[in-house]
Amino acid sequence: MQLRRQAPVTLTTLNDDCLLLICAQVPIREQFTLMQLGGRLRQLVLQIWRRKYADEFDWQLSPQLKWLSANEQSQLLGHMAGITKALLHLDASAEGLQTWLTEEGNRQRLTNLQRISFTDCNSRLLQQLSGIVGCHSLVQLQLGTCVDVTAVDLVTLFGQPRQLKVFELLPGGRWHNSSCICSGDVSVLANIEYCHTLHCLKLPSCALRAAAVRIARLPQLRQLTGFLCCSRDIDDDKGKEANAAATISACLTALNACQIVALNLQCQLDGSLLRMLQGHSRELQLRRFAWHSQLMVHYDATDGSIKWMPQQPQVARDILHFIVSQAASLHELDFTRNVHATPTFLAQLDEYFFLNGSHQLGQPRQLAVWHDGCPSPNPSPSFRPQVSEEKENQHTNVNSNDLAFVDFELKRLANVKMN
């Protein structure tokens, strides 16, 4: 009796369900190789990508992609851009990205892409983005840290047709061995035509101050952030304090058709800045106030010691007076990432509210207070505001002690004519 010889089992003899399970377990670099084989494998890999990356594709989470050739990286980005709603943390120095950005017909193919972000940007990248920024589906552009970007580059970028709602550019400066955009002709910054569709705008403070009046006219603007760590902002503590005051003053002067309903500070403060804020009671009707510590490190060259330098003690007292001046409208205080939010500070805050006739923190109209490591008087979780996923994404780059910034949440006043 002759035994029947069975045909050898290969990968392609498996059914689609088995192939899907196998392909889903291998890294994305191997998935890309399988897709290059074509046929069923190509369709199955694309099916996996459509499911996994429909919402976003984060380049940083796949470090093995750097081993692909520039042409392969460009092909992969082309596939992902047609599948996902968000391309995140792209590397501006990657040759594959530069190849993809210069491909013909990009704008017509990107009908699904809504968000794109970079770890850093340079002049070359901003010039190559012209074919992407004009895409009607793109509403959020985060350029990351600017590396030798000039004001003229920004003017060129915003000269393209666009429907952006969120735009972010982080400053460079000495931490990135590059010059800030304010190192050139600052007057050019005032000529940037920002999108009238912008809801959220985050810029180096030099760009914000230069175009404060024009920015204040943006009809849909609801969040405005100025980053203070430019090259000329971080020379010393006094420079940071003066820069924060200048940035806030420029915004308060320009935003005459808005009320500032939330203020988020992470910078070196002094009493004059807080007194200036108290002098703008018409513009400031704060529902939320956040104060985070800006880490200041002092290096002693004589013995090599490193010391962390907190704010001056009187700043905490001045903050208390400012908070009480806004007690009528305040609903939330955020002192997370702040070493000054000690039990003593919080107890003094409660005492100030009591002495000034405001509601105590323990009364029914609770003031939500968020802080690190101080259990009292932390409110119940029901007082924590619901933050949308889009807003969480907008704050991704500022929730650290590495950057100094001032951040405003705006409410447009009805029947008030803008300058």
CSV table of C-alpha atoms in Angstrom, one decimal:
chain,number,residue,atom,x,y,z
A,1,MET,CA,0.0,0.0,0.0
A,2,GLN,CA,1.5,3.3,-1.1
A,3,LEU,CA,1.2,6.2,1.4
A,4,ARG,CA,-0.2,9.4,0.0
A,5,ARG,CA,2.3,12.3,0.2
A,6,GLN,CA,0.8,15.5,1.5
A,7,ALA,CA,1.7,18.8,0.0
A,8,PRO,CA,4.0,21.0,2.2
A,9,VAL,CA,2.3,23.6,4.3
A,10,THR,CA,3.5,27.1,3.6
A,11,LEU,CA,2.5,30.5,4.9
A,12,THR,CA,0.3,31.2,1.9
A,13,THR,CA,-1.6,27.9,2.3
A,14,LEU,CA,-3.1,29.2,5.6
A,15,ASN,CA,-6.5,30.8,5.6
A,16,ASP,CA,-6.9,34.5,6.1
A,17,ASP,CA,-7.9,34.2,9.8
A,18,CYS,CA,-4.6,32.4,10.6
A,19,LEU,CA,-2.6,34.8,8.5
A,20,LEU,CA,-4.2,37.8,10.3
A,21,LEU,CA,-3.2,36.4,13.7
A,22,ILE,CA,0.4,35.8,12.6
A,23,CYS,CA,0.9,39.1,10.9
A,24,ALA,CA,-0.6,41.0,13.8
A,25,GLN,CA,2.1,39.6,16.2
A,26,VAL,CA,5.2,40.7,14.2
A,27,PRO,CA,6.7,44.2,14.5
A,28,ILE,CA,5.7,46.8,12.0
A,29,ARG,CA,9.1,46.6,10.2
A,30,GLU,CA,8.4,42.9,9.3
A,31,GLN,CA,4.7,43.8,8.5
A,32,PHE,CA,6.0,46.3,5.9
A,33,THR,CA,8.3,43.5,4.4
A,34,LEU,CA,5.3,41.2,4.2
A,35,MET,CA,3.2,43.9,2.5
A,36,GLN,CA,6.0,44.3,-0.1
A,37,LEU,CA,5.4,40.7,-1.2
A,38,GLY,CA,2.0,41.7,-2.5
A,39,GLY,CA,-1.1,39.5,-3.0
A,40,ARG,CA,-3.0,38.4,0.0
A,41,LEU,CA,-0.3,39.4,2.4
A,42,ARG,CA,-0.4,43.0,1.2
A,43,GLN,CA,-4.2,43.2,1.7
A,44,LEU,CA,-4.0,41.5,5.1
A,45,VAL,CA,-1.3,43.8,6.4
A,46,LEU,CA,-3.2,46.9,5.3
A,47,GLN,CA,-6.3,45.5,7.0
A,48,ILE,CA,-4.3,45.2,10.3
A,49,TRP,CA,-3.0,48.8,9.9
A,50,ARG,CA,-6.5,50.2,9.2
A,51,ARG,CA,-7.7,48.7,12.5
A,52,LYS,CA,-4.7,49.5,14.6
A,53,TYR,CA,-3.8,52.9,13.3
A,54,ALA,CA,-7.1,54.3,12.4
A,55,ASP,CA,-6.9,57.1,15.0
A,56,GLU,CA,-3.2,57.7,15.2
A,57,PHE,CA,0.3,56.5,14.2
A,58,ASP,CA,3.1,57.4,16.5
A,59,TRP,CA,6.5,57.3,14.8
A,60,GLN,CA,8.4,57.3,18.2
A,61,LEU,CA,6.7,54.1,19.3
A,62,SER,CA,8.3,52.2,16.5
A,63,PRO,CA,12.1,52.8,16.8
A,64,GLN,CA,12.9,49.9,14.4
A,65,LEU,CA,11.6,52.0,11.5
A,66,LYS,CA,14.9,54.0,11.5
A,67,TRP,CA,16.5,50.8,9.9
A,68,LEU,CA,14.3,51.1,6.8
A,69,SER,CA,15.8,52.9,3.8
A,70,ALA,CA,14.6,56.4,3.0
A,71,ASN,CA,12.5,55.1,0.1
A,72,GLU,CA,10.9,52.5,2.4
A,73,GLN,CA,10.2,55.1,5.1
A,74,SER,CA,8.6,57.3,2.4
A,75,GLN,CA,6.4,54.4,1.2
A,76,LEU,CA,5.3,53.6,4.8
A,77,LEU,CA,4.4,57.2,5.5
A,78,GLY,CA,2.4,57.3,2.3
A,79,HIS,CA,0.4,54.2,3.4
A,80,MET,CA,-0.1,55.5,6.9
A,81,ALA,CA,-1.2,59.0,5.8
A,82,GLY,CA,-4.0,57.5,3.8
A,83,ILE,CA,-5.1,55.3,6.7
A,84,THR,CA,-4.8,57.3,10.0
A,85,LYS,CA,-6.2,60.5,11.3
A,86,ALA,CA,-2.9,61.5,13.0
A,87,LEU,CA,0.8,61.2,12.3
A,88,LEU,CA,2.7,61.9,15.5
A,89,HIS,CA,6.3,62.7,16.5
A,90,LEU,CA,7.8,62.6,13.1
A,91,ASP,CA,11.5,63.1,12.8
A,92,ALA,CA,12.3,66.2,10.7
A,93,SER,CA,15.8,64.9,10.0
A,94,ALA,CA,14.7,61.6,8.5
A,95,GLU,CA,15.4,61.4,4.8
A,96,GLY,CA,12.2,59.3,4.3
A,97,LEU,CA,10.1,62.1,5.7
A,98,GLN,CA,11.7,64.6,3.4
A,99,THR,CA,11.1,62.4,0.4
A,100,TRP,CA,7.4,61.8,1.3
A,101,LEU,CA,6.8,65.5,1.8
A,102,THR,CA,8.0,66.4,-1.6
A,103,GLU,CA,6.0,63.7,-3.4
A,104,GLU,CA,3.5,64.9,-6.1
A,105,GLY,CA,-0.2,64.8,-5.3
A,106,ASN,CA,0.2,64.5,-1.5
A,107,ARG,CA,-2.6,67.0,-0.9
A,108,GLN,CA,-5.1,65.1,-3.0
A,109,ARG,CA,-4.4,61.8,-1.2
A,110,LEU,CA,-4.5,63.1,2.3
A,111,THR,CA,-8.3,63.2,2.7
A,112,ASN,CA,-8.3,61.6,6.2
A,113,LEU,CA,-5.3,63.2,7.9
A,114,GLN,CA,-6.4,65.6,10.6
A,115,ARG,CA,-3.3,66.0,12.9
A,116,ILE,CA,0.4,65.9,12.3
A,117,SER,CA,3.2,66.6,14.8
A,118,PHE,CA,7.0,66.7,14.7
A,119,THR,CA,9.6,66.4,17.4
A,120,ASP,CA,11.4,69.4,16.0
A,121,CYS,CA,11.4,71.5,12.8
A,122,ASN,CA,13.8,73.5,10.7
A,123,SER,CA,13.6,75.9,7.7
A,124,ARG,CA,13.7,73.0,5.2
A,125,LEU,CA,10.8,71.3,6.8
A,126,LEU,CA,8.6,74.4,6.8
A,127,GLN,CA,9.3,74.9,3.1
A,128,GLN,CA,8.4,71.3,2.4
A,129,LEU,CA,5.2,71.4,4.4
A,130,SER,CA,3.4,73.6,1.8
A,131,GLY,CA,1.8,70.6,0.1
A,132,ILE,CA,0.5,69.3,3.5
A,133,VAL,CA,-0.7,72.4,5.2
A,134,GLY,CA,-3.0,73.1,2.4
A,135,CYS,CA,-4.8,69.9,2.9
A,136,HIS,CA,-8.4,70.7,3.9
A,137,SER,CA,-8.7,67.9,6.4
A,138,LEU,CA,-5.7,69.0,8.4
A,139,VAL,CA,-6.8,70.9,11.5
A,140,GLN,CA,-3.9,70.4,14.0
A,141,LEU,CA,-0.2,71.1,13.3
A,142,GLN,CA,2.4,70.8,16.0
A,143,LEU,CA,5.9,71.6,14.8
A,144,GLY,CA,7.9,70.8,18.0
A,145,THR,CA,11.1,72.6,18.8
A,146,CYS,CA,12.3,75.1,16.3
A,147,VAL,CA,15.9,74.6,15.2
A,148,ASP,CA,17.2,77.7,13.4
A,149,VAL,CA,13.8,78.6,12.1
A,150,THR,CA,13.4,82.2,10.9
A,151,ALA,CA,10.4,84.6,11.0
A,152,VAL,CA,10.3,84.5,7.2
A,153,ASP,CA,9.8,80.7,7.3
A,154,LEU,CA,6.7,81.2,9.4
A,155,VAL,CA,5.4,83.9,7.1
A,156,THR,CA,5.8,81.5,4.2
A,157,LEU,CA,4.1,78.6,6.0
A,158,PHE,CA,1.0,80.6,6.9
A,159,GLY,CA,0.8,82.0,3.3
A,160,GLN,CA,-0.7,78.6,2.3
A,161,PRO,CA,-4.5,78.0,2.2
A,162,ARG,CA,-5.4,76.2,5.4
A,163,GLN,CA,-8.1,75.4,8.0
A,164,LEU,CA,-5.9,74.9,11.1
A,165,LYS,CA,-7.6,74.9,14.5
A,166,VAL,CA,-4.5,74.1,16.6
A,167,PHE,CA,-0.9,75.3,15.9
A,168,GLU,CA,2.1,74.8,18.1
A,169,LEU,CA,5.7,75.8,17.8
A,170,LEU,CA,8.1,75.3,20.7
A,171,PRO,CA,11.2,77.6,21.1
A,172,GLY,CA,14.7,76.4,20.5
A,173,GLY,CA,17.4,78.4,22.3
A,174,ARG,CA,20.5,77.3,24.1
A,175,TRP,CA,19.1,74.0,25.2
A,176,HIS,CA,18.9,72.8,21.6
A,177,ASN,CA,22.1,74.5,20.4
A,178,SER,CA,20.1,76.7,18.0
A,179,SER,CA,18.9,80.3,17.8
A,180,CYS,CA,15.3,81.3,18.5
A,181,ILE,CA,13.2,83.0,15.9
A,182,CYS,CA,13.6,86.3,17.7
A,183,SER,CA,17.4,86.2,16.9
A,184,GLY,CA,16.6,87.7,13.5
A,185,ASP,CA,14.4,90.6,12.4
A,186,VAL,CA,11.6,90.5,15.1
A,187,SER,CA,9.5,93.0,13.1
A,188,VAL,CA,8.7,90.3,10.5
A,189,LEU,CA,6.9,88.3,13.2
A,190,ALA,CA,4.2,91.0,13.2
A,191,ASN,CA,3.4,90.2,9.6
A,192,ILE,CA,2.4,86.6,10.0
A,193,GLU,CA,-1.2,86.0,8.8
A,194,TYR,CA,-2.4,83.4,11.3
A,195,CYS,CA,-5.4,81.3,10.3
A,196,HIS,CA,-8.8,82.8,11.3
A,197,THR,CA,-10.0,79.3,12.1
A,198,LEU,CA,-7.5,78.8,15.0
A,199,HIS,CA,-8.9,77.7,18.3
A,200,CYS,CA,-5.5,77.1,20.0
A,201,LEU,CA,-2.3,78.9,19.3
A,202,LYS,CA,1.0,78.1,21.1
A,203,LEU,CA,4.1,80.2,20.2
A,204,PRO,CA,7.4,81.4,21.5
A,205,SER,CA,6.7,84.5,23.6
A,206,CYS,CA,8.7,86.7,21.2
A,207,ALA,CA,6.3,85.8,18.3
A,208,LEU,CA,3.3,86.3,20.6
A,209,ARG,CA,4.3,89.7,21.7
A,210,ALA,CA,5.2,90.9,18.2
A,211,ALA,CA,1.8,90.0,16.8
A,212,ALA,CA,-0.4,90.3,19.9
A,213,VAL,CA,-2.9,92.8,18.4
A,214,ARG,CA,-3.3,90.7,15.2
A,215,ILE,CA,-3.6,87.5,17.2
A,216,ALA,CA,-6.3,89.1,19.4
A,217,ARG,CA,-8.4,89.6,16.3
A,218,LEU,CA,-8.7,85.9,15.5
A,219,PRO,CA,-12.4,85.3,15.9
A,220,GLN,CA,-12.4,81.7,17.1
A,221,LEU,CA,-9.3,81.8,19.4
A,222,ARG,CA,-9.9,80.1,22.8
A,223,GLN,CA,-6.5,79.1,24.0
A,224,LEU,CA,-3.3,81.2,23.8
A,225,THR,CA,0.1,80.0,25.1
A,226,GLY,CA,3.5,81.8,25.1
A,227,PHE,CA,6.6,79.8,25.8
A,228,LEU,CA,9.3,81.9,27.6
A,229,CYS,CA,12.4,79.7,27.2
A,230,CYS,CA,13.8,81.5,24.1
A,231,SER,CA,17.5,82.2,23.9
A,232,ARG,CA,17.1,85.7,25.2
A,233,ASP,CA,14.5,84.6,27.9
A,234,ILE,CA,16.6,82.2,29.9
A,235,ASP,CA,19.8,84.1,30.6
A,236,ASP,CA,18.8,84.7,34.2
A,237,ASP,CA,15.9,84.8,36.6
A,238,LYS,CA,15.3,88.5,36.2
A,239,GLY,CA,15.1,88.0,32.4
A,240,LYS,CA,12.4,85.3,32.8
A,241,GLU,CA,10.4,87.4,35.2
A,242,ALA,CA,10.5,90.4,32.9
A,243,ASN,CA,9.7,88.3,29.9
A,244,ALA,CA,6.6,86.8,31.6
A,245,ALA,CA,5.4,90.2,32.6
A,246,ALA,CA,5.9,91.6,29.1
A,247,THR,CA,4.1,88.7,27.5
A,248,ILE,CA,1.1,88.9,29.9
A,249,SER,CA,1.0,92.7,29.6
A,250,ALA,CA,0.9,92.5,25.8
A,251,CYS,CA,-1.9,89.9,25.8
A,252,LEU,CA,-4.0,91.8,28.4
A,253,THR,CA,-3.6,95.0,26.3
A,254,ALA,CA,-4.6,93.4,23.0
A,255,LEU,CA,-7.4,91.1,24.2
A,256,ASN,CA,-9.9,93.9,24.8
A,257,ALA,CA,-12.7,91.9,23.2
A,258,CYS,CA,-12.1,88.8,25.4
A,259,GLN,CA,-12.3,87.8,29.0
A,260,ILE,CA,-9.5,85.5,30.4
A,261,VAL,CA,-11.3,82.7,32.2
A,262,ALA,CA,-8.3,80.5,32.9
A,263,LEU,CA,-4.7,81.3,33.6
A,264,ASN,CA,-1.9,78.7,33.7
A,265,LEU,CA,1.6,79.9,34.8
A,266,GLN,CA,4.8,78.0,34.8
A,267,CYS,CA,7.5,80.6,35.1
A,268,GLN,CA,9.5,82.7,37.6
A,269,LEU,CA,7.1,85.2,39.2
A,270,ASP,CA,7.6,88.4,41.1
A,271,GLY,CA,5.3,90.7,43.0
A,272,SER,CA,5.0,93.3,40.2
A,273,LEU,CA,3.6,90.7,37.8
A,274,LEU,CA,0.9,89.7,40.2
A,275,ARG,CA,0.1,93.3,41.0
A,276,MET,CA,-0.2,93.9,37.2
A,277,LEU,CA,-2.7,91.1,37.0
A,278,GLN,CA,-4.8,92.5,39.8
A,279,GLY,CA,-5.0,95.8,38.0
A,280,HIS,CA,-6.8,94.1,35.0
A,281,SER,CA,-10.0,93.0,36.8
A,282,ARG,CA,-12.1,93.7,33.8
A,283,GLU,CA,-10.2,91.3,31.5
A,284,LEU,CA,-9.6,88.7,34.2
A,285,GLN,CA,-12.6,86.7,35.4
A,286,LEU,CA,-10.8,83.5,36.3
A,287,ARG,CA,-12.7,80.2,36.7
A,288,ARG,CA,-9.4,78.3,36.8
A,289,PHE,CA,-5.9,79.3,38.0
A,290,ALA,CA,-2.9,77.0,37.7
A,291,TRP,CA,0.6,77.7,39.1
A,292,HIS,CA,3.4,75.2,38.5
A,293,SER,CA,7.0,75.4,39.6
A,294,GLN,CA,9.6,76.2,37.0
A,295,LEU,CA,12.7,74.3,37.9
A,296,MET,CA,15.7,76.6,38.3
A,297,VAL,CA,19.0,74.7,38.7
A,298,HIS,CA,22.2,76.4,40.0
A,299,TYR,CA,25.5,74.9,39.2
A,300,ASP,CA,28.4,75.8,41.5
A,301,ALA,CA,31.6,75.6,39.5
A,302,THR,CA,33.8,75.7,42.6
A,303,ASP,CA,32.7,72.4,44.1
A,304,GLY,CA,30.5,71.0,41.3
A,305,SER,CA,27.4,71.0,43.3
A,306,ILE,CA,23.9,71.3,41.8
A,307,LYS,CA,21.1,73.0,43.8
A,308,TRP,CA,17.5,73.5,42.9
A,309,MET,CA,16.4,77.1,43.5
A,310,PRO,CA,12.7,77.6,44.4
A,311,GLN,CA,10.7,80.9,44.1
A,312,GLN,CA,11.2,83.6,46.7
A,313,PRO,CA,9.0,83.2,49.8
A,314,GLN,CA,7.1,86.4,49.2
A,315,VAL,CA,5.8,85.2,45.9
A,316,ALA,CA,3.6,82.6,47.6
A,317,ARG,CA,2.1,85.3,49.8
A,318,ASP,CA,1.5,87.5,46.7
A,319,ILE,CA,-0.2,84.6,45.0
A,320,LEU,CA,-2.6,84.3,47.9
A,321,HIS,CA,-3.7,87.9,47.5
A,322,PHE,CA,-4.2,87.5,43.8
A,323,ILE,CA,-6.3,84.3,44.2
A,324,VAL,CA,-8.6,86.0,46.7
A,325,SER,CA,-9.1,88.9,44.3
A,326,GLN,CA,-10.5,86.4,41.9
A,327,ALA,CA,-12.6,84.4,44.5
A,328,ALA,CA,-16.0,85.5,43.1
A,329,SER,CA,-15.4,83.6,39.8
A,330,LEU,CA,-12.9,80.9,40.7
A,331,HIS,CA,-13.9,77.2,40.6
A,332,GLU,CA,-10.6,75.4,40.4
A,333,LEU,CA,-7.0,75.9,41.5
A,334,ASP,CA,-4.2,73.7,40.2
A,335,PHE,CA,-0.9,73.5,42.1
A,336,THR,CA,0.3,70.2,40.8
A,337,ARG,CA,4.1,70.1,40.0
A,338,ASN,CA,4.5,72.9,42.6
A,339,VAL,CA,6.7,72.5,45.7
A,340,HIS,CA,5.1,75.7,47.2
A,341,ALA,CA,1.7,74.0,47.6
A,342,THR,CA,2.6,72.9,51.2
A,343,PRO,CA,0.0,72.2,53.9
A,344,THR,CA,0.9,75.7,55.3
A,345,PHE,CA,0.3,77.4,52.0
A,346,LEU,CA,-3.1,75.6,51.6
A,347,ALA,CA,-4.1,76.5,55.2
A,348,GLN,CA,-3.3,80.1,54.6
A,349,LEU,CA,-5.4,80.0,51.4
A,350,ASP,CA,-8.4,78.8,53.4
A,351,GLU,CA,-7.8,81.5,56.0
A,352,TYR,CA,-7.6,84.2,53.4
A,353,PHE,CA,-10.9,83.1,51.9
A,354,PHE,CA,-12.5,83.1,55.3
A,355,LEU,CA,-11.2,86.5,56.3
A,356,ASN,CA,-12.3,88.0,53.0
A,357,GLY,CA,-15.9,86.7,53.4
A,358,SER,CA,-15.6,84.1,50.6
A,359,HIS,CA,-16.7,80.5,50.8
A,360,GLN,CA,-14.4,78.3,52.7
A,361,LEU,CA,-12.9,75.3,50.9
A,362,GLY,CA,-15.1,73.0,52.9
A,363,GLN,CA,-18.4,74.7,52.2
A,364,PRO,CA,-21.0,73.4,49.7
A,365,ARG,CA,-19.7,75.7,46.9
A,366,GLN,CA,-16.4,73.9,46.9
A,367,LEU,CA,-13.3,75.3,45.2
A,368,ALA,CA,-11.5,72.4,43.6
A,369,VAL,CA,-7.8,72.4,44.6
A,370,TRP,CA,-5.4,70.0,43.0
A,371,HIS,CA,-1.8,69.5,44.3
A,372,ASP,CA,0.8,66.8,44.8
A,373,GLY,CA,1.2,65.0,48.1
A,374,CYS,CA,-1.1,67.2,50.3
A,375,PRO,CA,-4.3,65.3,51.0
A,376,SER,CA,-6.2,68.2,52.7
A,377,PRO,CA,-8.2,70.0,51.4
A,378,ASN,CA,-8.4,67.9,48.2
A,379,PRO,CA,-12.0,67.7,46.9
A,380,SER,CA,-13.8,64.7,45.8
A,381,PRO,CA,-13.2,63.5,42.2
A,382,SER,CA,-16.7,64.7,41.2
A,383,PHE,CA,-15.2,68.3,41.1
A,384,ARG,CA,-12.6,67.3,38.6
A,385,PRO,CA,-13.6,68.8,35.2
A,386,GLN,CA,-14.1,66.6,32.3
A,387,VAL,CA,-11.3,67.2,29.7
A,388,SER,CA,-11.8,66.1,26.2
A,389,GLU,CA,-9.2,63.9,24.4
A,390,GLU,CA,-8.5,66.7,22.0
A,391,LYS,CA,-7.7,69.1,24.9
A,392,GLU,CA,-5.4,66.5,26.5
A,393,ASN,CA,-3.5,66.2,23.3
A,394,GLN,CA,-3.1,69.9,23.1
A,395,HIS,CA,-1.4,70.0,26.5
A,396,THR,CA,0.9,67.1,25.8
A,397,ASN,CA,4.0,69.2,25.3
A,398,VAL,CA,3.6,71.6,28.2
A,399,ASN,CA,2.9,69.3,31.1
A,400,SER,CA,6.4,69.2,32.4
A,401,ASN,CA,8.8,71.4,34.3
A,402,ASP,CA,11.2,71.8,31.4
A,403,LEU,CA,9.4,74.7,29.7
A,404,ALA,CA,8.4,78.1,31.1
A,405,PHE,CA,5.1,79.4,29.7
A,406,VAL,CA,2.0,81.5,30.3
A,407,ASP,CA,-1.2,80.0,29.1
A,408,PHE,CA,-4.6,81.8,28.7
A,409,GLU,CA,-8.1,80.4,28.1
A,410,LEU,CA,-10.3,83.0,26.4
A,411,LYS,CA,-14.0,83.8,26.2
A,412,ARG,CA,-15.1,86.1,23.5
A,413,LEU,CA,-17.3,88.9,24.7
A,414,ALA,CA,-20.5,89.5,22.8
A,415,ASN,CA,-21.3,92.9,21.4
A,416,VAL,CA,-17.7,94.1,21.9
A,417,LYS,CA,-15.9,95.4,18.8
A,418,MET,CA,-12.3,94.2,18.3
A,419,ASN,CA,-9.5,96.7,17.7
